[in-house]
CSV table of C-alpha atoms and ligand atoms in Angstrom, one decimal:
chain,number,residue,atom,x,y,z
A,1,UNK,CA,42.7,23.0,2.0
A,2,UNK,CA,39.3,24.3,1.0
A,3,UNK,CA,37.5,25.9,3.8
A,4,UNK,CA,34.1,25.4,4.8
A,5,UNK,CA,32.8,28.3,2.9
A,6,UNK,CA,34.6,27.6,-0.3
A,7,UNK,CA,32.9,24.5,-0.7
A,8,UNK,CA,29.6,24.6,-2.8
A,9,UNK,CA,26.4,23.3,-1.9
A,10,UNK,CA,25.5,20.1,-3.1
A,11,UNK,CA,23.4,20.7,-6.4
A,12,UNK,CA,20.8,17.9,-6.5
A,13,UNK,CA,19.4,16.6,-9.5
A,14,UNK,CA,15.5,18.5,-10.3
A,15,UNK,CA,14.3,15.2,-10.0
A,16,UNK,CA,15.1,14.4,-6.9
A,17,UNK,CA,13.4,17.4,-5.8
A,18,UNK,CA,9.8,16.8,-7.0
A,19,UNK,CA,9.3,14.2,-4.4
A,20,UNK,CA,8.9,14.5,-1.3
A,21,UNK,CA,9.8,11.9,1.6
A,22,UNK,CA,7.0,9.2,2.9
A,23,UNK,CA,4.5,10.7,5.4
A,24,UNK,CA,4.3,7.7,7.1
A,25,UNK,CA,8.1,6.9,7.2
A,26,UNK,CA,7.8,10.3,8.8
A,27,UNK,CA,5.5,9.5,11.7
A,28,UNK,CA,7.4,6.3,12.7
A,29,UNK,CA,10.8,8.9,12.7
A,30,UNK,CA,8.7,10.9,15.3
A,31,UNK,CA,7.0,8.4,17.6
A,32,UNK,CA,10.7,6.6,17.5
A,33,UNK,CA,12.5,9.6,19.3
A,34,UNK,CA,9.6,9.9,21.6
A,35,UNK,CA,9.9,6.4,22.4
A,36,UNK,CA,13.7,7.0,23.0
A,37,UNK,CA,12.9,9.7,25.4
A,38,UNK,CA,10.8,6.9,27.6
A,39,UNK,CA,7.6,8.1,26.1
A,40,UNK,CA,4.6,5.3,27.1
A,41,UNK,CA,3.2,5.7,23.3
A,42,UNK,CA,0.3,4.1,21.7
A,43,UNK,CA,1.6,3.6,18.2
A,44,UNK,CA,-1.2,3.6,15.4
A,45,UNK,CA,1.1,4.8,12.9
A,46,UNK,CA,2.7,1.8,11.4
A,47,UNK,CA,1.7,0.3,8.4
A,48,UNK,CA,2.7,-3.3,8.7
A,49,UNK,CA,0.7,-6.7,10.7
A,50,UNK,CA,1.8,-7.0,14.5
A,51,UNK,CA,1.5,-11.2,13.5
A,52,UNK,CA,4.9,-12.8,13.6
A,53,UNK,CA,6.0,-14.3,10.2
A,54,UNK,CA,4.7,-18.0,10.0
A,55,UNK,CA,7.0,-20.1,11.1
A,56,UNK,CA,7.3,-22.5,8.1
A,57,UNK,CA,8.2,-19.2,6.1
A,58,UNK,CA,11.3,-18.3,9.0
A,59,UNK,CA,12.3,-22.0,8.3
A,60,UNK,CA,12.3,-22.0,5.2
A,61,UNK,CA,14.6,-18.9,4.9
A,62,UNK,CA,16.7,-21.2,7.6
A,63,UNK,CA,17.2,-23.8,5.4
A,64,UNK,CA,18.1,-21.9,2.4
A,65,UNK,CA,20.8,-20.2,4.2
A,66,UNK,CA,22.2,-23.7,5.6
A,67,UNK,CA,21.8,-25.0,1.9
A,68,UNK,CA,24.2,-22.5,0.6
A,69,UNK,CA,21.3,-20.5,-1.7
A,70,UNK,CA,22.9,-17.5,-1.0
A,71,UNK,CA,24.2,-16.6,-4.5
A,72,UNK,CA,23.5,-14.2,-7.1
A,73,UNK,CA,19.7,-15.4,-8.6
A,74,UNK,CA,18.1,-14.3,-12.3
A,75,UNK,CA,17.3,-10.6,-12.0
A,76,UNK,CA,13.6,-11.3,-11.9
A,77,UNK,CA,13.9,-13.9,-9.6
A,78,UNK,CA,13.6,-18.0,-9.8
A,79,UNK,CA,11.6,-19.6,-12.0
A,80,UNK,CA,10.1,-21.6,-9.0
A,81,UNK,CA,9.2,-18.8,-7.2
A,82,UNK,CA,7.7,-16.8,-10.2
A,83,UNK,CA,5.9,-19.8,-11.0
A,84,UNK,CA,5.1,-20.0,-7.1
A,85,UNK,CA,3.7,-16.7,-7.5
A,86,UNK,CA,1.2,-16.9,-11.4
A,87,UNK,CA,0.2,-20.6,-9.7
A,88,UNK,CA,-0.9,-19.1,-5.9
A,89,UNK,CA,-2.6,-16.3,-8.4
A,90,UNK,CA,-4.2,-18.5,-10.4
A,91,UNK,CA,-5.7,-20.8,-7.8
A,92,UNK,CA,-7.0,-17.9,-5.7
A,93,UNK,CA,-8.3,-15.8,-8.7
A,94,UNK,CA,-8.6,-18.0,-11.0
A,95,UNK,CA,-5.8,-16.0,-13.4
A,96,UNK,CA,-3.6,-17.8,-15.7
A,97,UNK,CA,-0.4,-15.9,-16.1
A,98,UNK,CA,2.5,-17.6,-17.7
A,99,UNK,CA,6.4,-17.3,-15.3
A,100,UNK,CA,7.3,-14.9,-18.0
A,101,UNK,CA,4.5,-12.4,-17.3
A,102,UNK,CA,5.4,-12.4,-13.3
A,103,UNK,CA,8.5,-10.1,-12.0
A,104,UNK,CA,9.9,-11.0,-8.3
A,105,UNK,CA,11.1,-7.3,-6.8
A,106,UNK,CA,12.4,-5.6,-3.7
A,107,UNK,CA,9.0,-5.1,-2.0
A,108,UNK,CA,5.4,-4.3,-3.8
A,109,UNK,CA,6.6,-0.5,-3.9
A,110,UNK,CA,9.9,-1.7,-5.6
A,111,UNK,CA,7.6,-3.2,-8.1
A,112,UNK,CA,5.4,-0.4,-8.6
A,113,UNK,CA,8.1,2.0,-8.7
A,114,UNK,CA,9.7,-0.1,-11.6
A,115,UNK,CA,6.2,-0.3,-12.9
A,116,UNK,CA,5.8,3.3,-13.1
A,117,UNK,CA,9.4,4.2,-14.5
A,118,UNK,CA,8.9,1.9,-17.9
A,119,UNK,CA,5.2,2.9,-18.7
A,120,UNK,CA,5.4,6.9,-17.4
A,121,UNK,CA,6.8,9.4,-19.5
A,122,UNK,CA,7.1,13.2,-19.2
A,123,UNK,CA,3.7,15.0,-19.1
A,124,UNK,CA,1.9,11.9,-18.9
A,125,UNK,CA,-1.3,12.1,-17.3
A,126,UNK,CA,-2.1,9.6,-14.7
A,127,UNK,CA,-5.6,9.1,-12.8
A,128,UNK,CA,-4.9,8.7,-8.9
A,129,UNK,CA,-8.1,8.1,-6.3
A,130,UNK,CA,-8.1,10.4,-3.7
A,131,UNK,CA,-7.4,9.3,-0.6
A,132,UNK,CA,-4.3,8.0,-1.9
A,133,UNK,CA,-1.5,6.0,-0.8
A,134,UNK,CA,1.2,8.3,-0.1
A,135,UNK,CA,4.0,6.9,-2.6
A,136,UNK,CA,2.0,7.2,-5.8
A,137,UNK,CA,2.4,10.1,-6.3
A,138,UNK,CA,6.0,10.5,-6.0
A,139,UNK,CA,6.7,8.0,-7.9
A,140,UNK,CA,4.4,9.1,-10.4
A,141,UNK,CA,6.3,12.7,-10.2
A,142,UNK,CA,9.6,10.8,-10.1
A,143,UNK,CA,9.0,9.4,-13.4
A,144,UNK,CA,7.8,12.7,-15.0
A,145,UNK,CA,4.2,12.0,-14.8
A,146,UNK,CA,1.3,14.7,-13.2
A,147,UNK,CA,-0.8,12.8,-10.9
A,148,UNK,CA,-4.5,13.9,-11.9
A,149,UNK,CA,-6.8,13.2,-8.6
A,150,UNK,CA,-10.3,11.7,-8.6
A,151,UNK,CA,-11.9,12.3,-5.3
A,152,UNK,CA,-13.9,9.1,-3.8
A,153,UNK,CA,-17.0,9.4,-2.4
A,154,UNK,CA,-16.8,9.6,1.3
A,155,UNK,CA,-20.7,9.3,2.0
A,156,UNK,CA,-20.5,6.2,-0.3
A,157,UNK,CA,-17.7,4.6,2.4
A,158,UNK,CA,-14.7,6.0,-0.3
A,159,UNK,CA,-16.6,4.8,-3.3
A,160,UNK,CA,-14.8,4.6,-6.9
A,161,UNK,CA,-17.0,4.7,-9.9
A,162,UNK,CA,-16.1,4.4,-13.5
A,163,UNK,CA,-18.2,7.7,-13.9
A,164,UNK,CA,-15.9,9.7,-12.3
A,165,UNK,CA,-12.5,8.3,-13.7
A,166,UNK,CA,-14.1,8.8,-17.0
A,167,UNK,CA,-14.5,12.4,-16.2
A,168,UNK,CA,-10.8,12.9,-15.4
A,169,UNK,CA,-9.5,11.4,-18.6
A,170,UNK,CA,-7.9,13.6,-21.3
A,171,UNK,CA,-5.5,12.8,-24.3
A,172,UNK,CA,-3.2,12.9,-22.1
A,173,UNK,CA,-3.9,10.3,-19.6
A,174,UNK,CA,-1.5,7.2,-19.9
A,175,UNK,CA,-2.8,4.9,-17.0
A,176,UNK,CA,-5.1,4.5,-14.0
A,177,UNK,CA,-4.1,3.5,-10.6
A,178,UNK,CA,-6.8,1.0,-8.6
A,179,UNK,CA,-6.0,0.3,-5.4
A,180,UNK,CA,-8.4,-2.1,-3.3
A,181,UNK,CA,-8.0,-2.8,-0.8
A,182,UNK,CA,-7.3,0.9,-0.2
A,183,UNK,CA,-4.5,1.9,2.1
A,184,UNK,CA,-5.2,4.7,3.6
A,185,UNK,CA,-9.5,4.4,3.7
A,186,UNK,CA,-9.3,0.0,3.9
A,187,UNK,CA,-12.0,1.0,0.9
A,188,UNK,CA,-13.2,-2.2,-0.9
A,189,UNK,CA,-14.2,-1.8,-4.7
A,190,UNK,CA,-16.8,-4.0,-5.7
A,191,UNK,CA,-15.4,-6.4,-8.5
A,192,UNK,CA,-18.6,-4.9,-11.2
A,193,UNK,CA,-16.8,-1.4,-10.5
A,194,UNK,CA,-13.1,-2.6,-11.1
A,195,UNK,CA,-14.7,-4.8,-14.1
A,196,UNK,CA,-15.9,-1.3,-15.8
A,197,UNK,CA,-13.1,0.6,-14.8
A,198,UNK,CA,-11.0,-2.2,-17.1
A,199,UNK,CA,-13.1,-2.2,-20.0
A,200,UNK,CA,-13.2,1.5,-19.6
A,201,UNK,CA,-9.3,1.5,-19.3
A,202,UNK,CA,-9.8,-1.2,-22.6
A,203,UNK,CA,-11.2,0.9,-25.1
A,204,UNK,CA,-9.3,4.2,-24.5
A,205,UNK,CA,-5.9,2.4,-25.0
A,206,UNK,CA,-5.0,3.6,-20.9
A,207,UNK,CA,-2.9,1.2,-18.4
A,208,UNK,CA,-4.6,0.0,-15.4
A,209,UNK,CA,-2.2,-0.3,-12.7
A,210,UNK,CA,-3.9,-2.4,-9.8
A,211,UNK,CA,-2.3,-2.3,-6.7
A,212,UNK,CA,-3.6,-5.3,-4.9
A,213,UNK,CA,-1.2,-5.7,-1.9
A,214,UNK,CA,-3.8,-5.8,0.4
A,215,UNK,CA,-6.1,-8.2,-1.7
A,216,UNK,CA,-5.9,-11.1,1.0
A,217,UNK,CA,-7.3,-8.7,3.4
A,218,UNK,CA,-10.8,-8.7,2.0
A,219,UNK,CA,-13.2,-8.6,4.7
A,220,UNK,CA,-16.4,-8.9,2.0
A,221,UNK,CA,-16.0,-12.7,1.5
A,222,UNK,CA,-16.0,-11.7,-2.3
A,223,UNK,CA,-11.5,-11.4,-2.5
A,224,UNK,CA,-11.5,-10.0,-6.2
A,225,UNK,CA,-8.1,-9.4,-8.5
A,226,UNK,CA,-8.5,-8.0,-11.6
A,227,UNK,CA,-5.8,-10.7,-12.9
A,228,UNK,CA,-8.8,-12.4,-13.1
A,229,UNK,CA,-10.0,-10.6,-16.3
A,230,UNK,CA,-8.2,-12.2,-18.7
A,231,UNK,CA,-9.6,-10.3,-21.7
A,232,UNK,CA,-8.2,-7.1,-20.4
A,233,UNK,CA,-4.5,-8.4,-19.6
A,234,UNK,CA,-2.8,-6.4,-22.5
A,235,UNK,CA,-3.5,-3.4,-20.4
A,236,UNK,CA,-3.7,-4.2,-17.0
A,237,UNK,CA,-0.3,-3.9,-14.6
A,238,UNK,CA,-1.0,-6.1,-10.7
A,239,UNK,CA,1.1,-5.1,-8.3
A,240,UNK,CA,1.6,-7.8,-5.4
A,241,UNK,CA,3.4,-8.2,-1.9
A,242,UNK,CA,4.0,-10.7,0.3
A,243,UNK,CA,4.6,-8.0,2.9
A,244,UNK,CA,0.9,-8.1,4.4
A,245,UNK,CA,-0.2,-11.4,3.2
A,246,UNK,CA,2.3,-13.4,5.3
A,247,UNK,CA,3.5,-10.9,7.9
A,248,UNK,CA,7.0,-10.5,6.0
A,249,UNK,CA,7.0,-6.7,5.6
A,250,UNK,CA,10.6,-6.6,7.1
A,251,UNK,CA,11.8,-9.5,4.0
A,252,UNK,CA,10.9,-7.4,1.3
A,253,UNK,CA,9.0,-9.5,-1.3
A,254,UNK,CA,6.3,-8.2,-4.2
A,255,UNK,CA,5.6,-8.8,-7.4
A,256,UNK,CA,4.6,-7.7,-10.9
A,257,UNK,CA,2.0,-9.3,-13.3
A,258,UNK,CA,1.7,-8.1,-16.5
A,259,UNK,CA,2.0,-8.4,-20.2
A,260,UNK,CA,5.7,-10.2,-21.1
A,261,UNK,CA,6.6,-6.9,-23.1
A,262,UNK,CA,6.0,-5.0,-19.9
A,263,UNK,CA,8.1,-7.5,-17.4
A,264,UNK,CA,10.7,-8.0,-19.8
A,265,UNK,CA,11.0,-3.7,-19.5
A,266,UNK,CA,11.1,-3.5,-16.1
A,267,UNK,CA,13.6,-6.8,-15.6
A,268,UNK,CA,15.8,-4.2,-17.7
A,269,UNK,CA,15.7,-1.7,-15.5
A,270,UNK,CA,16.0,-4.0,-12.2
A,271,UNK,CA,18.8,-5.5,-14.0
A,272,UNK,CA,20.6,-2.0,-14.1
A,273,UNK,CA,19.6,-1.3,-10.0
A,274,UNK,CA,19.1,-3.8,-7.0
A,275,UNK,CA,19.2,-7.0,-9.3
A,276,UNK,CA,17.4,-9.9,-8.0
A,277,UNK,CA,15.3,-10.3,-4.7
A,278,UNK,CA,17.4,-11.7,-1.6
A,279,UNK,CA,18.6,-14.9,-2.6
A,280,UNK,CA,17.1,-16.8,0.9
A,281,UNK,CA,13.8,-14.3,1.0
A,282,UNK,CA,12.8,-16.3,-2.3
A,283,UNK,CA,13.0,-19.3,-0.8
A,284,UNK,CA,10.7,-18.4,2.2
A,285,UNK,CA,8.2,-16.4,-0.4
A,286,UNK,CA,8.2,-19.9,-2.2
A,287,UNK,CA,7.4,-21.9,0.9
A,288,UNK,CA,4.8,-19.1,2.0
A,289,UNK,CA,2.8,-19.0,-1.5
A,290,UNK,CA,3.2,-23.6,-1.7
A,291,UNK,CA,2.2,-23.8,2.0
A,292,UNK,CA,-0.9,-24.3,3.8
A,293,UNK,CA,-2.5,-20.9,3.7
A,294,UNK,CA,-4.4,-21.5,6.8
A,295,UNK,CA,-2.2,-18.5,8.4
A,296,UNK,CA,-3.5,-16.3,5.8
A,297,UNK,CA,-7.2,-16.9,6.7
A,298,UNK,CA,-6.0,-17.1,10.5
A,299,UNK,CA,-4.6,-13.4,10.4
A,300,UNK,CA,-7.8,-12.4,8.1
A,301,UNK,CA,-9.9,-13.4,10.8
A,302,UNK,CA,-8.1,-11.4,13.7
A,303,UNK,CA,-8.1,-8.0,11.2
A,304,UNK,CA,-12.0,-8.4,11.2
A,305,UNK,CA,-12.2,-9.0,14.8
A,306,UNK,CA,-10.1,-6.0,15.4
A,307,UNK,CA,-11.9,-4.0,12.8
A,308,UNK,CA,-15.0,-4.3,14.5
A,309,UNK,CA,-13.2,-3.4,17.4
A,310,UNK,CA,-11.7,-0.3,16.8
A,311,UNK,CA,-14.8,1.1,14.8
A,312,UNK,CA,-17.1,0.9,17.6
A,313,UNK,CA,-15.0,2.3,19.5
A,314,UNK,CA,-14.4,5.3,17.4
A,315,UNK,CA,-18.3,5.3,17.1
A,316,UNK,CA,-18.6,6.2,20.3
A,317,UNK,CA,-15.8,9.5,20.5
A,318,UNK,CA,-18.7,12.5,19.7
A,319,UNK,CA,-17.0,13.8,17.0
A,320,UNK,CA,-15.8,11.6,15.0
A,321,UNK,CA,-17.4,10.2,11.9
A,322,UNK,CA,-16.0,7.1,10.4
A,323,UNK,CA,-16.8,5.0,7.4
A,324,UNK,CA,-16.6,1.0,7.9
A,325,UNK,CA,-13.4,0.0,6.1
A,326,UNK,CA,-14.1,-3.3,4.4
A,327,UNK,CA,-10.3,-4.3,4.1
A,328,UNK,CA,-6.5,-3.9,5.0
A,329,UNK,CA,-6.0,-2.6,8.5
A,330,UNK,CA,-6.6,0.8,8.4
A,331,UNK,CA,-9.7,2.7,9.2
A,332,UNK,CA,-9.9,6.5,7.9
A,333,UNK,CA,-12.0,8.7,10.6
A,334,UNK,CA,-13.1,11.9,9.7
A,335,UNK,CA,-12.4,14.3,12.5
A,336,UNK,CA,-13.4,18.0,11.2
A,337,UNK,CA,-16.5,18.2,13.2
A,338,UNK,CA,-13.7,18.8,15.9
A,339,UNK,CA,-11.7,21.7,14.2
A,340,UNK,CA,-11.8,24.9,15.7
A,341,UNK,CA,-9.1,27.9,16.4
A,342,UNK,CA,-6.3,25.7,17.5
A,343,UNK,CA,-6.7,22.9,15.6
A,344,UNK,CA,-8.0,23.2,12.2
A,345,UNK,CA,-6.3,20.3,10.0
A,346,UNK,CA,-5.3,16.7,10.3
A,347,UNK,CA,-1.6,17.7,10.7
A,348,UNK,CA,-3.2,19.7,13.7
A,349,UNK,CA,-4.4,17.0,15.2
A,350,UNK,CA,-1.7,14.6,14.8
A,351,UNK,CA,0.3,16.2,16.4
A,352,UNK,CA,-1.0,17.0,19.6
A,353,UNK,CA,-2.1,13.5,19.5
A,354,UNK,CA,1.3,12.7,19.4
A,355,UNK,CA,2.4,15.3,22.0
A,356,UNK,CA,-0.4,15.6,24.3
A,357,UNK,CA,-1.7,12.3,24.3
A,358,UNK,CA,1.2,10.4,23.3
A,359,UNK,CA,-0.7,8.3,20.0
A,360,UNK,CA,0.8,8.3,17.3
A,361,UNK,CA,-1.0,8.6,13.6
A,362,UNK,CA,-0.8,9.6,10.4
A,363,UNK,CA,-2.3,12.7,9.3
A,364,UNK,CA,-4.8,12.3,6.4
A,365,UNK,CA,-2.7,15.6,4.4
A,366,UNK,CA,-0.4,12.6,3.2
A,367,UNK,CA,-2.9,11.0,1.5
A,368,UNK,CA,-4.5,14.0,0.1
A,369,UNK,CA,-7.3,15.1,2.3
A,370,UNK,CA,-7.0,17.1,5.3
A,371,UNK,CA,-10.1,16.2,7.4
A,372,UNK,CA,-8.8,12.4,8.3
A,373,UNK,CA,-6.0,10.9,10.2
A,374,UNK,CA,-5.3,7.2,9.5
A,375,UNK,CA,-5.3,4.5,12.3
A,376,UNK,CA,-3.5,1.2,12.0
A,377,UNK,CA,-5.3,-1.6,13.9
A,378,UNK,CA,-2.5,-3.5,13.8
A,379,UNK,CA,-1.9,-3.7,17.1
A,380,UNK,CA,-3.6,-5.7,20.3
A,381,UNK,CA,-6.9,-4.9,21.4
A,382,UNK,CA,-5.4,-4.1,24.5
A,383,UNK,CA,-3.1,-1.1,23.0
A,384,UNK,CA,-6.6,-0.5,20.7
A,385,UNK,CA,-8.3,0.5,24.0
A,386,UNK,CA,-5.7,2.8,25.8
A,387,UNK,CA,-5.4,4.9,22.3
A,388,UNK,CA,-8.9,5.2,21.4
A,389,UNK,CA,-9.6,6.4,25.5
A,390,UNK,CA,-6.6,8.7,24.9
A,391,UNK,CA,-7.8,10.3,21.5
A,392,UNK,CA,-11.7,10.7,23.7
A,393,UNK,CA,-9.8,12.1,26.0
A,394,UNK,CA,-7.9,14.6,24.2
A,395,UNK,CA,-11.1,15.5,21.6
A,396,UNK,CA,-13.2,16.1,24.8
A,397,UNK,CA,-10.8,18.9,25.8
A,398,UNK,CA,-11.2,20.6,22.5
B,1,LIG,C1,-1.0,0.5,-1.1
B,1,LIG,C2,0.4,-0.1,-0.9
B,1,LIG,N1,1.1,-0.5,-1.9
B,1,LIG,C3,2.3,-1.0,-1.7
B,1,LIG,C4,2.9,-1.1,-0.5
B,1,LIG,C5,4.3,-1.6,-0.4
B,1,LIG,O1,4.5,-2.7,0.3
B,1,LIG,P1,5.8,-3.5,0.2
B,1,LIG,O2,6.8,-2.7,-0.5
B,1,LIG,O3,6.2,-3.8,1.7
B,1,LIG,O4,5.5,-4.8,-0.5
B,1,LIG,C6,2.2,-0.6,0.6
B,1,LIG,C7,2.9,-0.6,1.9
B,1,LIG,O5,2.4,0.0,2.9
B,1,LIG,C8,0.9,-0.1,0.4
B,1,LIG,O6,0.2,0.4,1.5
């Protein structure tokens, strides 16, 4: 029998080693053990709504179960959910993809990720805003690519311009990612930005890759997806999730739209991995995007609310400067005015957060800067006020 010290160490693959794991995954592993320790924590770190799922959506789900639609479905999912999905899209933002353009996947990342594995290649260049969302760029590494970082403009409340992606773009660049809402800054671009970013994209043969999960959560009154420039289709890639929208992060639902060539690419590879969406989860995603979307507007109006809330409130902590997020449910507050000897980054200062003052966040290193911690606001205005006296607190004893 071998021994213990005979055995080898596991050789992984070199891929597997350019990533790294999910910052935020990581913060929710944290504030979990605390929690198990009977730890009173005030938990900003997640990034999903505190709203129940509708409950026309949880029926829905019921019935399909009930009905026996618990088979085996096309890898891409049902043609009446894909056509669910390009007919919500096309009533909102006034797109007109066809079913065969539209992908059903595991979740908006399991979209992008499939996304990023058929149009990536080795050395390709790809343009990623900085403050980032965590994921892109490890999947961008996973696939071979070299994330190439554009920092926003922080005095402009994270603003994106053409200007500076153009400045960033080399032969080698292969595709741009847009995210707006932005998750981690709930930066909003405005839709004449995104517009030149696309023709931009247009004439230099690159891929836009638009993440628009958050694209319900608009607080500008002006919701904006660039599905809704037809003439630059051929090169644009939207990424969508039903995650935020409807409260169903937990059911893992999103979506591709993009050129036929480009879904028929990635149905290969989803063929060849998880196959199709949960049979049942389609049928609540199909009941969710037909149904009366007066939830969606219900929810929009308690993240505003909340918004307001827990920017004023950070306002008011000397110290801390914070732009006004437009969108999502995250605000992004700058906290290096409150560096010294002991704490001198955002991984600093998350943790004593979590330690000393028991609130849990998400230090802004994961997303590329090291000034910023990101808040979650989803959570009651209640829990809002015992964090944000906490953090005061906490910053006052610097
Ligand atoms: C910017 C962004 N894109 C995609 C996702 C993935 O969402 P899901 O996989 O739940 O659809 C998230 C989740 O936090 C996100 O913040």
């Amino acid at each position: 029998m071998a021994t213990q010290a005979e055995v080898k160490p596991l050789q992984f693959t070199e891929r597997i080693n350019r990533i790294e794991p999910s910052a935020t995954l990581a913060v929710v592993g944290e504030a979990d053990k605390l929690r198990a320790q009977g730890v009173d924590l005030v938990d900003f770190g997640a990034g999903e709504p505190h709203f129940a799922t509708p409950q026309h959506i949880k029926e829905a789900a019921i019935a399909a179960i009930h009905a026996n639609f618990t088979k085996y479905t096309p890898v891409g999912g049902t043609a009446e959910l894909r056509d669910a999905i390009v007919h919500r899209h096309s009533m909102d933002f006034d797109s007109d993809f066809k079913r065969e353009q539209c992908i059903a996947s595991v979740g908006g990342k399991h979209a992008l990720f499939n996304a990023i594995q058929v149009l990536i290649g080795h050395g390709d260049e790809v343009i990623l805003p900085v403050p980032y969302w965590v994921s892109f760029k490890d999947i961008i590494r996973y696939a071979g690519g070299v994330p190439v970082y554009v920092q926003a403009d922080e005095t402009q409340d994270f603003r994106l311009t053409p200007q500076m992606i153009e400045r960033a773009l080399t032969p080698r660049t292969k595709a741009i990612i847009l995210n707006s809402p932005s998750n981690p800054t709930g930066a909003v671009m405005s839709p004449a930005d995104q517009t030149a970013i696309l023709r931009l994209a247009h004439e230099r043969g690159l891929w836009v890759i638009s993440d628009e999960c958050y694209v319900y959560l608009n607080f500008t009154g002006q919701r904006f997806s660039v599905g809704s420039l037809r003439e630059y289709q051929d090169r644009t890639v939207i990424i969508g999730s039903l995650s935020k929208t409807y409260s169903m992060t937990g059911w893992r639902l999103g979506y591709a739209l993009a050129p036929a060539s480009v879904v028929s690419a990635m149905q290969k590879l989803q063929s060849q991995s998880t196959s199709n969406p949960t049979s049942i989860v389609q049928k609540a995603a199909v009941a969710a995007l037909n149904g009366d979307q007066k939830c969606v507007d219900d929810m929009l109006a308690e993240w505003v609310r909340l918004r307001d809330h827990v920017v004023a409130g950070l306002k008011k902590i000397p110290g801390v400067t914070c732009a006004r997020p437009e969108g999502a449910f995250y605000v992004y507050p700058n906290l290096s005015k409150l560096f010294g000897t002991s704490v001198n980054s955002a991984a600093d200062m998350a943790k004593k957060l979590l330690h000393e003052a028991h609130v849990a966040v998400v230090p802004g290193e994961g997303f590329g800067t090291r000034e910023h911690i990101r808040i979650s606001y989803a959570t009651s205005q209640k829990e809002l006020d015992r964090g944000l006296e906490r953090m005061a607190k906490l910053f006052a004893s610097l």
